[in-house]
């Protein structure tokens, strides 16, 4: 029986605590669009995306109105385009233009999948696509890109790490006069999941169905509000409260996911449990950690608080959905979290502390801005460190870093919208250039041998 108290509680979560569905993402396989003629391949891609996703936005809007649940983004993820490039050859930029045109035609916010999976080396099409990323992201509006450079099974492709440091700088240079959107739409992964609904790292893995619906939930404000009601609770009680709250948030995500899948006539994939913050007041993961008892995020104890939060979110959420996947945990993007912005601005939160935090949360160094003169080798070193954490701990880690061209340490840049603003964070300028230039592959760790 429906409990009136639960209904009122959910309404309050939506109205006062920023509870929402962050994204409904349709994954679409493009494997059957491949052709030896790039023009034919692009035509097939456009036709398939616009046919499959024709009603995605309107369906999500109908669900939003019927249930009173805000759905912030409607998105598409596609097969990594490097896999399609392998069969057709030609200029990968044509695919980027086609994807952007299709995204605009169906009205989605973003389309992810201008991607390559190179954890063990470069296959045909991979390097061409990667080198085209700066131009692709500078000339398109809605296309997002990702490159997976490592995994627990394969190790870390250091040639790809070196290349991505250069590519990120080129993305920043190419979009320095248009808000630095290039590097903001590019993620470098280790252990990238096939079913992630969140941008900029979403792509549709080769083992996924032809078409699927994945949903990402968000509710940092709800968790913080719940914890504010038990100010004197012990740590066990704090963890229990987070679990109960995550269960309620995820049930809403499951409802939206199953409804969207049923109405669109495609399978339901997963609910991603990640607590995705925004710059809005009251919608911050950092503020949850401060509610646990930290003076400010970044203080000693921050990593422990985040570990508790991440684990409790997963334990509560996994019981509320038939299929959980994606990233699932707590995001800590600096520019997209009001509390993180404040902590970075005050100096309480530094890159080294963020790196430690990524060992126990979802993803990694996300939406951090560094001085514009940061070298490609230093960026590659940051990527290598983050990938090592993911590889050794058998978890997804990522880097989305913004070299703020023309901006110095201590200044700030403004992105606007969900991307927020970001203080420029100081980086260690001692060079890792010789290490990065060695190339080759860091071998997979011993724990990869689980067959």
mmCIF file with all atom_site columns, N, CA and C in Angstrom, residues 230-265:
data_model
loop_
_atom_site.group_PDB
_atom_site.id
_atom_site.type_symbol
_atom_site.label_atom_id
_atom_site.label_alt_id
_atom_site.label_comp_id
_atom_site.label_asym_id
_atom_site.label_entity_id
_atom_site.label_seq_id
_atom_site.pdbx_PDB_ins_code
_atom_site.Cartn_x
_atom_site.Cartn_y
_atom_site.Cartn_z
_atom_site.occupancy
_atom_site.B_iso_or_equiv
_atom_site.pdbx_formal_charge
_atom_site.auth_seq_id
_atom_site.auth_comp_id
_atom_site.auth_asym_id
_atom_site.auth_atom_id
_atom_site.pdbx_PDB_model_num
ATOM 1   N N  . UNK A 1 230 ? 20.272 14.151 12.397  1.00 0.00 ? 230 UNK A N  1
ATOM 2   C CA . UNK A 1 230 ? 20.879 13.286 13.428  1.00 0.00 ? 230 UNK A CA 1
ATOM 3   C C  . UNK A 1 230 ? 22.268 13.826 13.780  1.00 0.00 ? 230 UNK A C  1
ATOM 4   N N  . UNK A 1 231 ? 22.343 15.060 14.291  1.00 0.00 ? 231 UNK A N  1
ATOM 5   C CA . UNK A 1 231 ? 23.646 15.704 14.510  1.00 0.00 ? 231 UNK A CA 1
ATOM 6   C C  . UNK A 1 231 ? 24.528 15.014 15.533  1.00 0.00 ? 231 UNK A C  1
ATOM 7   N N  . UNK A 1 232 ? 23.942 14.250 16.445  1.00 0.00 ? 232 UNK A N  1
ATOM 8   C CA . UNK A 1 232 ? 24.726 13.614 17.508  1.00 0.00 ? 232 UNK A CA 1
ATOM 9   C C  . UNK A 1 232 ? 24.871 12.109 17.317  1.00 0.00 ? 232 UNK A C  1
ATOM 10  N N  . UNK A 1 233 ? 24.512 11.617 16.121  1.00 0.00 ? 233 UNK A N  1
ATOM 11  C CA . UNK A 1 233 ? 24.576 10.170 15.869  1.00 0.00 ? 233 UNK A CA 1
ATOM 12  C C  . UNK A 1 233 ? 26.018 9.697  15.778  1.00 0.00 ? 233 UNK A C  1
ATOM 13  N N  . UNK A 1 234 ? 26.243 8.425  16.105  1.00 0.00 ? 234 UNK A N  1
ATOM 14  C CA . UNK A 1 234 ? 27.585 7.874  15.912  1.00 0.00 ? 234 UNK A CA 1
ATOM 15  C C  . UNK A 1 234 ? 27.772 7.470  14.444  1.00 0.00 ? 234 UNK A C  1
ATOM 16  N N  . UNK A 1 235 ? 28.984 7.046  14.106  1.00 0.00 ? 235 UNK A N  1
ATOM 17  C CA . UNK A 1 235 ? 29.309 6.777  12.710  1.00 0.00 ? 235 UNK A CA 1
ATOM 18  C C  . UNK A 1 235 ? 28.469 5.642  12.127  1.00 0.00 ? 235 UNK A C  1
ATOM 19  N N  . UNK A 1 236 ? 28.192 4.618  12.908  1.00 0.00 ? 236 UNK A N  1
ATOM 20  C CA . UNK A 1 236 ? 27.354 3.513  12.434  1.00 0.00 ? 236 UNK A CA 1
ATOM 21  C C  . UNK A 1 236 ? 25.963 4.010  12.063  1.00 0.00 ? 236 UNK A C  1
ATOM 22  N N  . UNK A 1 237 ? 25.420 4.889  12.886  1.00 0.00 ? 237 UNK A N  1
ATOM 23  C CA . UNK A 1 237 ? 24.090 5.448  12.616  1.00 0.00 ? 237 UNK A CA 1
ATOM 24  C C  . UNK A 1 237 ? 24.119 6.369  11.399  1.00 0.00 ? 237 UNK A C  1
ATOM 25  N N  . UNK A 1 238 ? 25.220 7.092  11.217  1.00 0.00 ? 238 UNK A N  1
ATOM 26  C CA . UNK A 1 238 ? 25.375 7.928  10.022  1.00 0.00 ? 238 UNK A CA 1
ATOM 27  C C  . UNK A 1 238 ? 25.350 7.062  8.762   1.00 0.00 ? 238 UNK A C  1
ATOM 28  N N  . UNK A 1 239 ? 26.121 5.973  8.770   1.00 0.00 ? 239 UNK A N  1
ATOM 29  C CA . UNK A 1 239 ? 26.154 5.076  7.614   1.00 0.00 ? 239 UNK A CA 1
ATOM 30  C C  . UNK A 1 239 ? 24.780 4.486  7.336   1.00 0.00 ? 239 UNK A C  1
ATOM 31  N N  . UNK A 1 240 ? 24.064 4.117  8.381   1.00 0.00 ? 240 UNK A N  1
ATOM 32  C CA . UNK A 1 240 ? 22.732 3.539  8.221   1.00 0.00 ? 240 UNK A CA 1
ATOM 33  C C  . UNK A 1 240 ? 21.763 4.553  7.613   1.00 0.00 ? 240 UNK A C  1
ATOM 34  N N  . UNK A 1 241 ? 21.861 5.805  8.038   1.00 0.00 ? 241 UNK A N  1
ATOM 35  C CA . UNK A 1 241 ? 20.986 6.842  7.488   1.00 0.00 ? 241 UNK A CA 1
ATOM 36  C C  . UNK A 1 241 ? 21.274 7.073  6.001   1.00 0.00 ? 241 UNK A C  1
ATOM 37  N N  . UNK A 1 242 ? 22.543 7.067  5.632   1.00 0.00 ? 242 UNK A N  1
ATOM 38  C CA . UNK A 1 242 ? 22.896 7.232  4.216   1.00 0.00 ? 242 UNK A CA 1
ATOM 39  C C  . UNK A 1 242 ? 22.338 6.075  3.392   1.00 0.00 ? 242 UNK A C  1
ATOM 40  N N  . UNK A 1 243 ? 22.444 4.854  3.910   1.00 0.00 ? 243 UNK A N  1
ATOM 41  C CA . UNK A 1 243 ? 21.912 3.686  3.199   1.00 0.00 ? 243 UNK A CA 1
ATOM 42  C C  . UNK A 1 243 ? 20.406 3.810  2.975   1.00 0.00 ? 243 UNK A C  1
ATOM 43  N N  . UNK A 1 244 ? 19.678 4.180  4.015   1.00 0.00 ? 244 UNK A N  1
ATOM 44  C CA . UNK A 1 244 ? 18.229 4.310  3.891   1.00 0.00 ? 244 UNK A CA 1
ATOM 45  C C  . UNK A 1 244 ? 17.848 5.399  2.897   1.00 0.00 ? 244 UNK A C  1
ATOM 46  N N  . UNK A 1 245 ? 18.584 6.489  2.921   1.00 0.00 ? 245 UNK A N  1
ATOM 47  C CA . UNK A 1 245 ? 18.292 7.596  2.001   1.00 0.00 ? 245 UNK A CA 1
ATOM 48  C C  . UNK A 1 245 ? 18.621 7.207  0.566   1.00 0.00 ? 245 UNK A C  1
ATOM 49  N N  . UNK A 1 246 ? 19.745 6.533  0.367   1.00 0.00 ? 246 UNK A N  1
ATOM 50  C CA . UNK A 1 246 ? 20.125 6.082  -0.973  1.00 0.00 ? 246 UNK A CA 1
ATOM 51  C C  . UNK A 1 246 ? 19.096 5.117  -1.546  1.00 0.00 ? 246 UNK A C  1
ATOM 52  N N  . UNK A 1 247 ? 18.513 4.286  -0.687  1.00 0.00 ? 247 UNK A N  1
ATOM 53  C CA . UNK A 1 247 ? 17.463 3.357  -1.132  1.00 0.00 ? 247 UNK A CA 1
ATOM 54  C C  . UNK A 1 247 ? 16.291 4.136  -1.713  1.00 0.00 ? 247 UNK A C  1
ATOM 55  N N  . UNK A 1 248 ? 15.861 5.181  -1.005  1.00 0.00 ? 248 UNK A N  1
ATOM 56  C CA . UNK A 1 248 ? 14.706 5.969  -1.461  1.00 0.00 ? 248 UNK A CA 1
ATOM 57  C C  . UNK A 1 248 ? 15.013 6.685  -2.779  1.00 0.00 ? 248 UNK A C  1
ATOM 58  N N  . UNK A 1 249 ? 16.196 7.233  -2.878  1.00 0.00 ? 249 UNK A N  1
ATOM 59  C CA . UNK A 1 249 ? 16.590 7.937  -4.105  1.00 0.00 ? 249 UNK A CA 1
ATOM 60  C C  . UNK A 1 249 ? 16.611 6.972  -5.293  1.00 0.00 ? 249 UNK A C  1
ATOM 61  N N  . UNK A 1 250 ? 17.172 5.786  -5.070  1.00 0.00 ? 250 UNK A N  1
ATOM 62  C CA . UNK A 1 250 ? 17.321 4.816  -6.152  1.00 0.00 ? 250 UNK A CA 1
ATOM 63  C C  . UNK A 1 250 ? 15.985 4.253  -6.604  1.00 0.00 ? 250 UNK A C  1
ATOM 64  N N  . UNK A 1 251 ? 15.025 4.098  -5.669  1.00 0.00 ? 251 UNK A N  1
ATOM 65  C CA . UNK A 1 251 ? 13.703 3.608  -6.059  1.00 0.00 ? 251 UNK A CA 1
ATOM 66  C C  . UNK A 1 251 ? 13.063 4.543  -7.072  1.00 0.00 ? 251 UNK A C  1
ATOM 67  N N  . UNK A 1 252 ? 13.267 5.836  -6.884  1.00 0.00 ? 252 UNK A N  1
ATOM 68  C CA . UNK A 1 252 ? 12.746 6.792  -7.849  1.00 0.00 ? 252 UNK A CA 1
ATOM 69  C C  . UNK A 1 252 ? 13.424 6.620  -9.207  1.00 0.00 ? 252 UNK A C  1
ATOM 70  N N  . UNK A 1 253 ? 14.732 6.403  -9.185  1.00 0.00 ? 253 UNK A N  1
ATOM 71  C CA . UNK A 1 253 ? 15.455 6.167  -10.429 1.00 0.00 ? 253 UNK A CA 1
ATOM 72  C C  . UNK A 1 253 ? 15.001 4.915  -11.141 1.00 0.00 ? 253 UNK A C  1
ATOM 73  N N  . UNK A 1 254 ? 14.738 3.858  -10.374 1.00 0.00 ? 254 UNK A N  1
ATOM 74  C CA . UNK A 1 254 ? 14.243 2.612  -10.953 1.00 0.00 ? 254 UNK A CA 1
ATOM 75  C C  . UNK A 1 254 ? 12.889 2.821  -11.614 1.00 0.00 ? 254 UNK A C  1
ATOM 76  N N  . UNK A 1 255 ? 12.016 3.579  -10.972 1.00 0.00 ? 255 UNK A N  1
ATOM 77  C CA . UNK A 1 255 ? 10.696 3.874  -11.544 1.00 0.00 ? 255 UNK A CA 1
ATOM 78  C C  . UNK A 1 255 ? 10.826 4.580  -12.882 1.00 0.00 ? 255 UNK A C  1
ATOM 79  N N  . UNK A 1 256 ? 11.632 5.627  -12.927 1.00 0.00 ? 256 UNK A N  1
ATOM 80  C CA . UNK A 1 256 ? 11.808 6.385  -14.165 1.00 0.00 ? 256 UNK A CA 1
ATOM 81  C C  . UNK A 1 256 ? 12.442 5.512  -15.249 1.00 0.00 ? 256 UNK A C  1
ATOM 82  N N  . UNK A 1 257 ? 13.425 4.724  -14.892 1.00 0.00 ? 257 UNK A N  1
ATOM 83  C CA . UNK A 1 257 ? 14.116 3.883  -15.867 1.00 0.00 ? 257 UNK A CA 1
ATOM 84  C C  . UNK A 1 257 ? 13.181 2.859  -16.499 1.00 0.00 ? 257 UNK A C  1
ATOM 85  N N  . UNK A 1 258 ? 12.393 2.182  -15.671 1.00 0.00 ? 258 UNK A N  1
ATOM 86  C CA . UNK A 1 258 ? 11.489 1.157  -16.210 1.00 0.00 ? 258 UNK A CA 1
ATOM 87  C C  . UNK A 1 258 ? 10.371 1.780  -17.041 1.00 0.00 ? 258 UNK A C  1
ATOM 88  N N  . UNK A 1 259 ? 9.890  2.933  -16.602 1.00 0.00 ? 259 UNK A N  1
ATOM 89  C CA . UNK A 1 259 ? 8.856  3.618  -17.370 1.00 0.00 ? 259 UNK A CA 1
ATOM 90  C C  . UNK A 1 259 ? 9.383  4.064  -18.730 1.00 0.00 ? 259 UNK A C  1
ATOM 91  N N  . UNK A 1 260 ? 10.566 4.652  -18.742 1.00 0.00 ? 260 UNK A N  1
ATOM 92  C CA . UNK A 1 260 ? 11.149 5.124  -19.998 1.00 0.00 ? 260 UNK A CA 1
ATOM 93  C C  . UNK A 1 260 ? 11.406 3.965  -20.948 1.00 0.00 ? 260 UNK A C  1
ATOM 94  N N  . UNK A 1 261 ? 11.961 2.877  -20.422 1.00 0.00 ? 261 UNK A N  1
ATOM 95  C CA . UNK A 1 261 ? 12.256 1.717  -21.263 1.00 0.00 ? 261 UNK A CA 1
ATOM 96  C C  . UNK A 1 261 ? 10.977 1.123  -21.854 1.00 0.00 ? 261 UNK A C  1
ATOM 97  N N  . UNK A 1 262 ? 9.946  1.007  -21.025 1.00 0.00 ? 262 UNK A N  1
ATOM 98  C CA . UNK A 1 262 ? 8.681  0.430  -21.489 1.00 0.00 ? 262 UNK A CA 1
ATOM 99  C C  . UNK A 1 262 ? 8.049  1.298  -22.576 1.00 0.00 ? 262 UNK A C  1
ATOM 100 N N  . UNK A 1 263 ? 8.019  2.588  -22.371 1.00 0.00 ? 263 UNK A N  1
ATOM 101 C CA . UNK A 1 263 ? 7.364  3.482  -23.326 1.00 0.00 ? 263 UNK A CA 1
ATOM 102 C C  . UNK A 1 263 ? 8.143  3.613  -24.636 1.00 0.00 ? 263 UNK A C  1
ATOM 103 N N  . UNK A 1 264 ? 9.462  3.466  -24.552 1.00 0.00 ? 264 UNK A N  1
ATOM 104 C CA . UNK A 1 264 ? 10.283 3.572  -25.760 1.00 0.00 ? 264 UNK A CA 1
ATOM 105 C C  . UNK A 1 264 ? 10.478 2.230  -26.453 1.00 0.00 ? 264 UNK A C  1
ATOM 106 N N  . UNK A 1 265 ? 10.043 1.157  -25.789 1.00 0.00 ? 265 UNK A N  1
ATOM 107 C CA . UNK A 1 265 ? 10.132 -0.164 -26.398 1.00 0.00 ? 265 UNK A CA 1
ATOM 108 C C  . UNK A 1 265 ? 11.540 -0.708 -26.494 1.00 0.00 ? 265 UNK A C  1
#
